[in-house]
PDB file of C-alpha atoms in Angstrom:
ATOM      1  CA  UNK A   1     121.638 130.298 109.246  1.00 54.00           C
ATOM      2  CA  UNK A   2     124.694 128.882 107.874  1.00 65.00           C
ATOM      3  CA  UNK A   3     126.531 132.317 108.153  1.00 67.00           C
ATOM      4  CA  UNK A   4     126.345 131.533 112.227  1.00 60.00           C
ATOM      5  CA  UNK A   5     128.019 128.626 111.878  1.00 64.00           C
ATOM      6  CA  UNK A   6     131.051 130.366 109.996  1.00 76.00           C
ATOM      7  CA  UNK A   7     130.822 133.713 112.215  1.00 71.00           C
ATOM      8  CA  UNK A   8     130.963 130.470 115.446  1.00 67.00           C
ATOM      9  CA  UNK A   9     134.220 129.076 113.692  1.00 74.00           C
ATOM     10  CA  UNK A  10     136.276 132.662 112.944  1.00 78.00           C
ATOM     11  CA  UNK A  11     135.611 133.725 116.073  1.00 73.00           C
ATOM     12  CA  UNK A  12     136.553 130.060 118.103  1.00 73.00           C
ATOM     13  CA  UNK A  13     139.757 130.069 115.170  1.00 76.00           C
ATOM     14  CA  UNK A  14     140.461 133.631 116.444  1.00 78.00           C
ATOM     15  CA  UNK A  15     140.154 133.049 120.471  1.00 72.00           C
ATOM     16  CA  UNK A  16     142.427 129.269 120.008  1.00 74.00           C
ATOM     17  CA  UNK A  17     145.116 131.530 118.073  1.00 79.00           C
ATOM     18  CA  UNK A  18     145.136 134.149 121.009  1.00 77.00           C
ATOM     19  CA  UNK A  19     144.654 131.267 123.246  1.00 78.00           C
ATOM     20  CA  UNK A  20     142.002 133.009 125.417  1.00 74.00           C
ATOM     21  CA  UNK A  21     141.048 131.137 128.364  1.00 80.00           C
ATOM     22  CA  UNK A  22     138.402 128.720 128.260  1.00 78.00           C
ATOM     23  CA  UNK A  23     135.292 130.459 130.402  1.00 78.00           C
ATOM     24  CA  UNK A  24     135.442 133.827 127.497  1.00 77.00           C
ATOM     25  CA  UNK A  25     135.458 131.014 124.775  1.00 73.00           C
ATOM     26  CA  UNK A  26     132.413 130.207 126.651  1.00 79.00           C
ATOM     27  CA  UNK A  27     130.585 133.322 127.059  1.00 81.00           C
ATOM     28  CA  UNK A  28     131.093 133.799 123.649  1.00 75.00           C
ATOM     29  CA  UNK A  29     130.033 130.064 122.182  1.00 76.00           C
ATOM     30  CA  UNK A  30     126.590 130.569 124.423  1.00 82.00           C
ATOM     31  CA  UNK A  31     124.848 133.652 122.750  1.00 81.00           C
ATOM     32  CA  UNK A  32     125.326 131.727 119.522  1.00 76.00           C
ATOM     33  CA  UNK A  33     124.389 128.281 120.254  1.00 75.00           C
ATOM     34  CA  UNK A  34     120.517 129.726 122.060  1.00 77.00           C
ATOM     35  CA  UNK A  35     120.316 131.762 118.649  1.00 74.00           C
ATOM     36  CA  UNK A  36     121.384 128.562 116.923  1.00 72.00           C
ATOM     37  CA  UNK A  37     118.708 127.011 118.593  1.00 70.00           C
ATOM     38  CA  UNK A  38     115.611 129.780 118.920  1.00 71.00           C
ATOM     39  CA  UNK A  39     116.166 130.209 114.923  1.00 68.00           C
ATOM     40  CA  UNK A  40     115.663 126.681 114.680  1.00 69.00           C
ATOM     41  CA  UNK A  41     112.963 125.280 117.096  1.00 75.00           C
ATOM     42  CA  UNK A  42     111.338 128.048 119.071  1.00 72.00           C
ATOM     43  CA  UNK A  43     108.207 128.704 116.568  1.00 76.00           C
ATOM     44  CA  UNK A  44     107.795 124.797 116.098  1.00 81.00           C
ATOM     45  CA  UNK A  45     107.865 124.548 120.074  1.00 79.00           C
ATOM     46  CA  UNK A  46     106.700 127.894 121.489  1.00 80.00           C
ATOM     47  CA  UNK A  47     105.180 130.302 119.019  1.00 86.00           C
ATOM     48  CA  UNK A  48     101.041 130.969 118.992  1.00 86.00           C
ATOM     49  CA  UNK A  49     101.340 132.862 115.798  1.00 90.00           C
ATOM     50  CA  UNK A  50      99.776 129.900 113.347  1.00 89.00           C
ATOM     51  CA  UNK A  51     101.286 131.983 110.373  1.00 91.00           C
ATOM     52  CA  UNK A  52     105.146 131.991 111.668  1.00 89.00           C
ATOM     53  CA  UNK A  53     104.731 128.480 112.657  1.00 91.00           C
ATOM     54  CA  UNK A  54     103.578 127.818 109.009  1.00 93.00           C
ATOM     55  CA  UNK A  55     106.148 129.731 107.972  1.00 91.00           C
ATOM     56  CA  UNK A  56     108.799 128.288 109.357  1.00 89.00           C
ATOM     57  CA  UNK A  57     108.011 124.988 108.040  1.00 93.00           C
ATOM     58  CA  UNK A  58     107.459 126.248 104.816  1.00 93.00           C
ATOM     59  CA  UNK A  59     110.959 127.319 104.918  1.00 90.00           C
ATOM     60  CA  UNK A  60     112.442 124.871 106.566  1.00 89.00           C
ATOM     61  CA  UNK A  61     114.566 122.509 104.807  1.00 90.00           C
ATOM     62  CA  UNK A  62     114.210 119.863 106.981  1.00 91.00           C
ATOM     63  CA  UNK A  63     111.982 117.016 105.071  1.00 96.00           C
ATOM     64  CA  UNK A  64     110.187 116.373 108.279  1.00 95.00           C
ATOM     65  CA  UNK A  65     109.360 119.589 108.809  1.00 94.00           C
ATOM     66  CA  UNK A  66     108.312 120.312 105.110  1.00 96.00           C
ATOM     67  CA  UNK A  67     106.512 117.022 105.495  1.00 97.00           C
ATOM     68  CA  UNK A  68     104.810 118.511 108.236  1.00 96.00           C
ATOM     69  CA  UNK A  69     103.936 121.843 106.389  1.00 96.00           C
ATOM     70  CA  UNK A  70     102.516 120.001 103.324  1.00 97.00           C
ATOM     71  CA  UNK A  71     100.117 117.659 105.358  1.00 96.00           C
ATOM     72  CA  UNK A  72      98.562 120.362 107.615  1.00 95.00           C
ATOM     73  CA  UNK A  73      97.959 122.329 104.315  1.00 94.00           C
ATOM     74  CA  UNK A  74      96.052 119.359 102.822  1.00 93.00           C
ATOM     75  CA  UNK A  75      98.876 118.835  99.984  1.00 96.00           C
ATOM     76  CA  UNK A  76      99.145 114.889 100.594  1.00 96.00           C
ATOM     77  CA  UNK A  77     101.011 113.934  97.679  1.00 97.00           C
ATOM     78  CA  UNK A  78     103.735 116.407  98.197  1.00 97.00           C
ATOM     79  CA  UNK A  79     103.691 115.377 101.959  1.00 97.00           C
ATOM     80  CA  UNK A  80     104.502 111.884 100.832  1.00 97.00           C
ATOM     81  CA  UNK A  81     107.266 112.700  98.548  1.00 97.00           C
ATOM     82  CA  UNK A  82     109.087 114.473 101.457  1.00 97.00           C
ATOM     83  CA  UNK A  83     108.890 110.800 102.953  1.00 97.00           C
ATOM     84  CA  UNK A  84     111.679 109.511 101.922  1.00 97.00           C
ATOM     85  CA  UNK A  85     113.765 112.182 102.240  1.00 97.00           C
ATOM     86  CA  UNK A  86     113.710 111.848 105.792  1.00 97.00           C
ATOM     87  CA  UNK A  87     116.999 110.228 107.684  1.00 95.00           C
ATOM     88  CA  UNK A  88     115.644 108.994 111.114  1.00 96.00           C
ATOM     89  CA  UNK A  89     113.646 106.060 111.107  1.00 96.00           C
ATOM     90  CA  UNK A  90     111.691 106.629 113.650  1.00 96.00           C
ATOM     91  CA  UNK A  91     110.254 110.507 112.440  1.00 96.00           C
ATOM     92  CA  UNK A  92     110.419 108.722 109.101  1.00 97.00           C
ATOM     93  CA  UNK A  93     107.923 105.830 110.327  1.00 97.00           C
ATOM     94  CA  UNK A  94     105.695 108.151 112.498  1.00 97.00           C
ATOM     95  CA  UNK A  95     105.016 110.552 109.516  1.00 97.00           C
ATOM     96  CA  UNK A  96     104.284 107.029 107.315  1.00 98.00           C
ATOM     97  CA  UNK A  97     101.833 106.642 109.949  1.00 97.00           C
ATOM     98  CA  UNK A  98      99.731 109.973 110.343  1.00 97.00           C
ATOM     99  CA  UNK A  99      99.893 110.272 106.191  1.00 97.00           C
ATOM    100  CA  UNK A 100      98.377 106.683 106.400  1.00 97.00           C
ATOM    101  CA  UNK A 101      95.671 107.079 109.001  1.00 95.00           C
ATOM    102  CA  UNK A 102      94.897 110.703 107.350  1.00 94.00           C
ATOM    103  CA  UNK A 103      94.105 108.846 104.282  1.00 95.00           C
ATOM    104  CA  UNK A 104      92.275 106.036 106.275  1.00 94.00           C
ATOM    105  CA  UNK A 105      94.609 103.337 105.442  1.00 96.00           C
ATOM    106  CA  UNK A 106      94.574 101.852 109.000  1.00 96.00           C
ATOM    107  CA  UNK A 107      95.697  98.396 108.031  1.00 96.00           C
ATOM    108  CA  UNK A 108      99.235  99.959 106.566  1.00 97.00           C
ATOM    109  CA  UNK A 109      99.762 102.110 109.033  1.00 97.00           C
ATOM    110  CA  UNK A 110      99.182  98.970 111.752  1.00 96.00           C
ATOM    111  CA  UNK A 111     101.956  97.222 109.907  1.00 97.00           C
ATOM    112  CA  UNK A 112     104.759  99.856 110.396  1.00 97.00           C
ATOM    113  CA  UNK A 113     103.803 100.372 114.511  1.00 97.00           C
ATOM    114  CA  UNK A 114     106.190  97.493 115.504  1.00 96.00           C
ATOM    115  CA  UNK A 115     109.136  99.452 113.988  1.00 96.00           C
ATOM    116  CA  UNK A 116     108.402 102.459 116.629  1.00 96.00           C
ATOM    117  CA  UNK A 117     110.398 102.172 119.820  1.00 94.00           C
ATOM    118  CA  UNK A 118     107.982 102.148 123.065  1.00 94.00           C
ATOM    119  CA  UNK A 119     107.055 105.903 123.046  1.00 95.00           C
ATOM    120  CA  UNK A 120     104.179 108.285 123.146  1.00 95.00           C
ATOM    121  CA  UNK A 121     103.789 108.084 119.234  1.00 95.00           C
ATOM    122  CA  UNK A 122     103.843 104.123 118.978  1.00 97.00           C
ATOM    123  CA  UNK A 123     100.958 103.856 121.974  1.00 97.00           C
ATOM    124  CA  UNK A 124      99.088 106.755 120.492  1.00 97.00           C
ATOM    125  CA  UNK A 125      98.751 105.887 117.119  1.00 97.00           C
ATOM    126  CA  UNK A 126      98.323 102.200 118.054  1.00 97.00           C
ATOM    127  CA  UNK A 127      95.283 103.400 120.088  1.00 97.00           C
ATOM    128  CA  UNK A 128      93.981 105.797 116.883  1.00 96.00           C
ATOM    129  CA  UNK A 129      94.090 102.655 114.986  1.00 97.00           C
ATOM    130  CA  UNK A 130      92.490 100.541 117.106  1.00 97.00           C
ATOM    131  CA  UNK A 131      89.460 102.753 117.500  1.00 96.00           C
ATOM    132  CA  UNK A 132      89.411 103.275 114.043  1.00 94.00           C
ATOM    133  CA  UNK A 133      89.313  99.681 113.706  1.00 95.00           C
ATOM    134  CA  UNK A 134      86.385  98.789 116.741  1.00 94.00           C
ATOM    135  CA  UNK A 135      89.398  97.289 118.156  1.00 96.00           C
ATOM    136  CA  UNK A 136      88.072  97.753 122.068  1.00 95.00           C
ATOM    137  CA  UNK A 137      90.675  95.806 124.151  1.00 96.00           C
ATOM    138  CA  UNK A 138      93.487  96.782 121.887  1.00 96.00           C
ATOM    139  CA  UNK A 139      92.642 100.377 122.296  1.00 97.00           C
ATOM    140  CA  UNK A 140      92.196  99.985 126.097  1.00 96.00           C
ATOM    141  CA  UNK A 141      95.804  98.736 125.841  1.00 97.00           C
ATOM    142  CA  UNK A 142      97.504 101.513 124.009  1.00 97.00           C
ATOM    143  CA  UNK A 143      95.509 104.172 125.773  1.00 97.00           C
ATOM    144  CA  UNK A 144      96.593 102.695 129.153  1.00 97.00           C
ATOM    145  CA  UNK A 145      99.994 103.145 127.948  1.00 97.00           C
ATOM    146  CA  UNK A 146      99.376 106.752 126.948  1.00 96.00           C
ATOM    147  CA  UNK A 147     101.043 109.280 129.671  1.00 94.00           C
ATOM    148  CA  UNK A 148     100.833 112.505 127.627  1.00 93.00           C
ATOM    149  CA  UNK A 149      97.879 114.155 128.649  1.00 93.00           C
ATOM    150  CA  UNK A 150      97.786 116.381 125.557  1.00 92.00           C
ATOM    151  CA  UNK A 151      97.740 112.842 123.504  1.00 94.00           C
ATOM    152  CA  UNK A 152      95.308 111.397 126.378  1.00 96.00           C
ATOM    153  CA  UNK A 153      92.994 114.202 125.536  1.00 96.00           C
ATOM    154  CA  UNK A 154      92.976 113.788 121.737  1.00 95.00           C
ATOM    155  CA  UNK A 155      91.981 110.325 122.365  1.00 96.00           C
ATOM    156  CA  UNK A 156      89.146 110.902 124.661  1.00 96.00           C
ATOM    157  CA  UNK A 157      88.183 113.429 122.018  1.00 96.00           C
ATOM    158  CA  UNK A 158      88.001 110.881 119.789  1.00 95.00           C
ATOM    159  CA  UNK A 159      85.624 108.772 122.217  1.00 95.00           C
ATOM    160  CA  UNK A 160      83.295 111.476 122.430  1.00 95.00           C
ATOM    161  CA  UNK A 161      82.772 111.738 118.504  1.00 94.00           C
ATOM    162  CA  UNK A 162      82.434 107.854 118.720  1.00 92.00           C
ATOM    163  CA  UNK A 163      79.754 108.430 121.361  1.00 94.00           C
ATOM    164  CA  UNK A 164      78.283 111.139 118.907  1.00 93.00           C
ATOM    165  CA  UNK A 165      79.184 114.091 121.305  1.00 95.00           C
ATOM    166  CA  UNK A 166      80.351 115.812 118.253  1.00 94.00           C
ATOM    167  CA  UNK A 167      79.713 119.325 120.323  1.00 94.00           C
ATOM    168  CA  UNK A 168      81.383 118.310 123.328  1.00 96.00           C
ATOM    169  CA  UNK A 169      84.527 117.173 120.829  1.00 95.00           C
ATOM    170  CA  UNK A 170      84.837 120.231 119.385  1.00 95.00           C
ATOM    171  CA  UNK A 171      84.481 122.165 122.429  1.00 96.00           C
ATOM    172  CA  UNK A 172      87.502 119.817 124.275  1.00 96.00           C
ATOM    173  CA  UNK A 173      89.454 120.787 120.965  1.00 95.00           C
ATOM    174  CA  UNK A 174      89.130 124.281 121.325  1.00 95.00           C
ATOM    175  CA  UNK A 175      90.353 124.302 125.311  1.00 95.00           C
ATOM    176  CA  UNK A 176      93.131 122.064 123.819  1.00 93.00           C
ATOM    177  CA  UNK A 177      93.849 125.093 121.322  1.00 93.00           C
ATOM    178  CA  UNK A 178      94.094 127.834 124.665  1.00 93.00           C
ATOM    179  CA  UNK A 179      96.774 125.718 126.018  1.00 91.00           C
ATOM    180  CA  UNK A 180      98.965 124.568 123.027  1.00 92.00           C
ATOM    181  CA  UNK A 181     101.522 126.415 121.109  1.00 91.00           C
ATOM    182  CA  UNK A 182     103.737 125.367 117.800  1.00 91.00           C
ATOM    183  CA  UNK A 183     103.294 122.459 116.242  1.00 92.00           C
ATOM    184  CA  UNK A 184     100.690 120.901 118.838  1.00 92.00           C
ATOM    185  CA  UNK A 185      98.717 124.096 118.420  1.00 93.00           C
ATOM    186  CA  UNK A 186      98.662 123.378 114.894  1.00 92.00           C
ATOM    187  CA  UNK A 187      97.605 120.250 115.197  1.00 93.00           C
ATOM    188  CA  UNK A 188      94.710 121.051 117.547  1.00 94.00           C
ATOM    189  CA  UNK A 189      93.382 123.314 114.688  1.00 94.00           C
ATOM    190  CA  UNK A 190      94.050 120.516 111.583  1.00 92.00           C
ATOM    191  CA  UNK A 191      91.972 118.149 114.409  1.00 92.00           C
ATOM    192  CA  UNK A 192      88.960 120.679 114.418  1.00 93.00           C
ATOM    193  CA  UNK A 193      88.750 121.362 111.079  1.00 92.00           C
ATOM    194  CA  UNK A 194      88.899 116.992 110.307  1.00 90.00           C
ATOM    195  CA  UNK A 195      85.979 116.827 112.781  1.00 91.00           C
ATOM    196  CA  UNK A 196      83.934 119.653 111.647  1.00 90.00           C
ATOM    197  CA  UNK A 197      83.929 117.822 108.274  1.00 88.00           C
ATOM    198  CA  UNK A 198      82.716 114.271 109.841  1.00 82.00           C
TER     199      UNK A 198
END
């Protein structure tokens, strides 16, 4: 990838020496900026292929997404050392927080929520821990908060196993895996697989 990024700067050096107007700079700087950005988040986002998503993060070098690769493989420990690698504090905090509530350390992962900014993953995982927890009214709280509907479903899932619907669970998880792609597909699968083995 990093051989775009020089073949990007010869060819803007080139077109500022020959001082080419601005629009051809731009129909050049285009093509390589969506391949910039398909190489780097179109199989996390878009792809249905489980093995090139898996791939992908395998080769990433992002810690987050290695982070992400290691947990959905079941390799915990290597998950966590990819941890601290990470440079935003919010991913860094979210991952903290699924690597804690997959181990079922709900009271750590509780801790770290108020660090989250109001979003999707902060209300979500709030709500996961509450229900975890038989925390009713504070799990009525987050969920209200909840606007996702992918998010919305995975928590009525989770209702439903409470409720000991286990088949109707599984059978909401596998619609969920028709729809998604990437990363959430992913996920959908790593969700069956944890309640198949409740």
């Amino acid at each position: 990838m990093v051989w775009l990024y020089i073949a990007l700067f010869l060819v803007a050096l080139i077109l500022g020496i020959l001082d080419v107007p601005q629009w051809m700079f731009l129909l050049i700087f285009i093509p390589f900026a969506s391949c910039i950005l398909y190489l780097t988040i179109y199989p996390v986002l878009f792809s249905r292929d489980i093995e090139k998503v898996m791939s992908f993060l395998k080769n990433s070098k992002h810690p987050h997404y290695q982070f992400t690769y290691y947990f959905f493989n079941g390799e915990l420990k290597e998950a966590e050392r990819e941890i601290p690698k990470i440079r935003s504090k919010q991913i860094k905090t979210v991952d903290e927080i699924i690597l804690l509530t997959r181990q079922g350390n709900f009271a750590s992962a509780k801790k770290l929520l108020p660090a989250l900014k109001d979003n999707v993953y902060k209300w979500y995982y709030g709500a996961m821990i509450a229900i975890h927890e038989g925390e009713q009214s504070e799990y009525k709280h987050y969920k209200r908060l909840v606007k996702d509907k992918t998010y919305l479903t995975f928590l009525d899932i989770e209702e439903k196993i409470r409720e000991g619907k286990k088949g109707e669970a599984l059978a909401m998880v596998e619609e969920q895996m028709k729809k998604h792609r990437g990363v959430k597909l992913l996920s959908a699968i790593h969700y069956k697989k944890e309640i198949v083995d409740r």
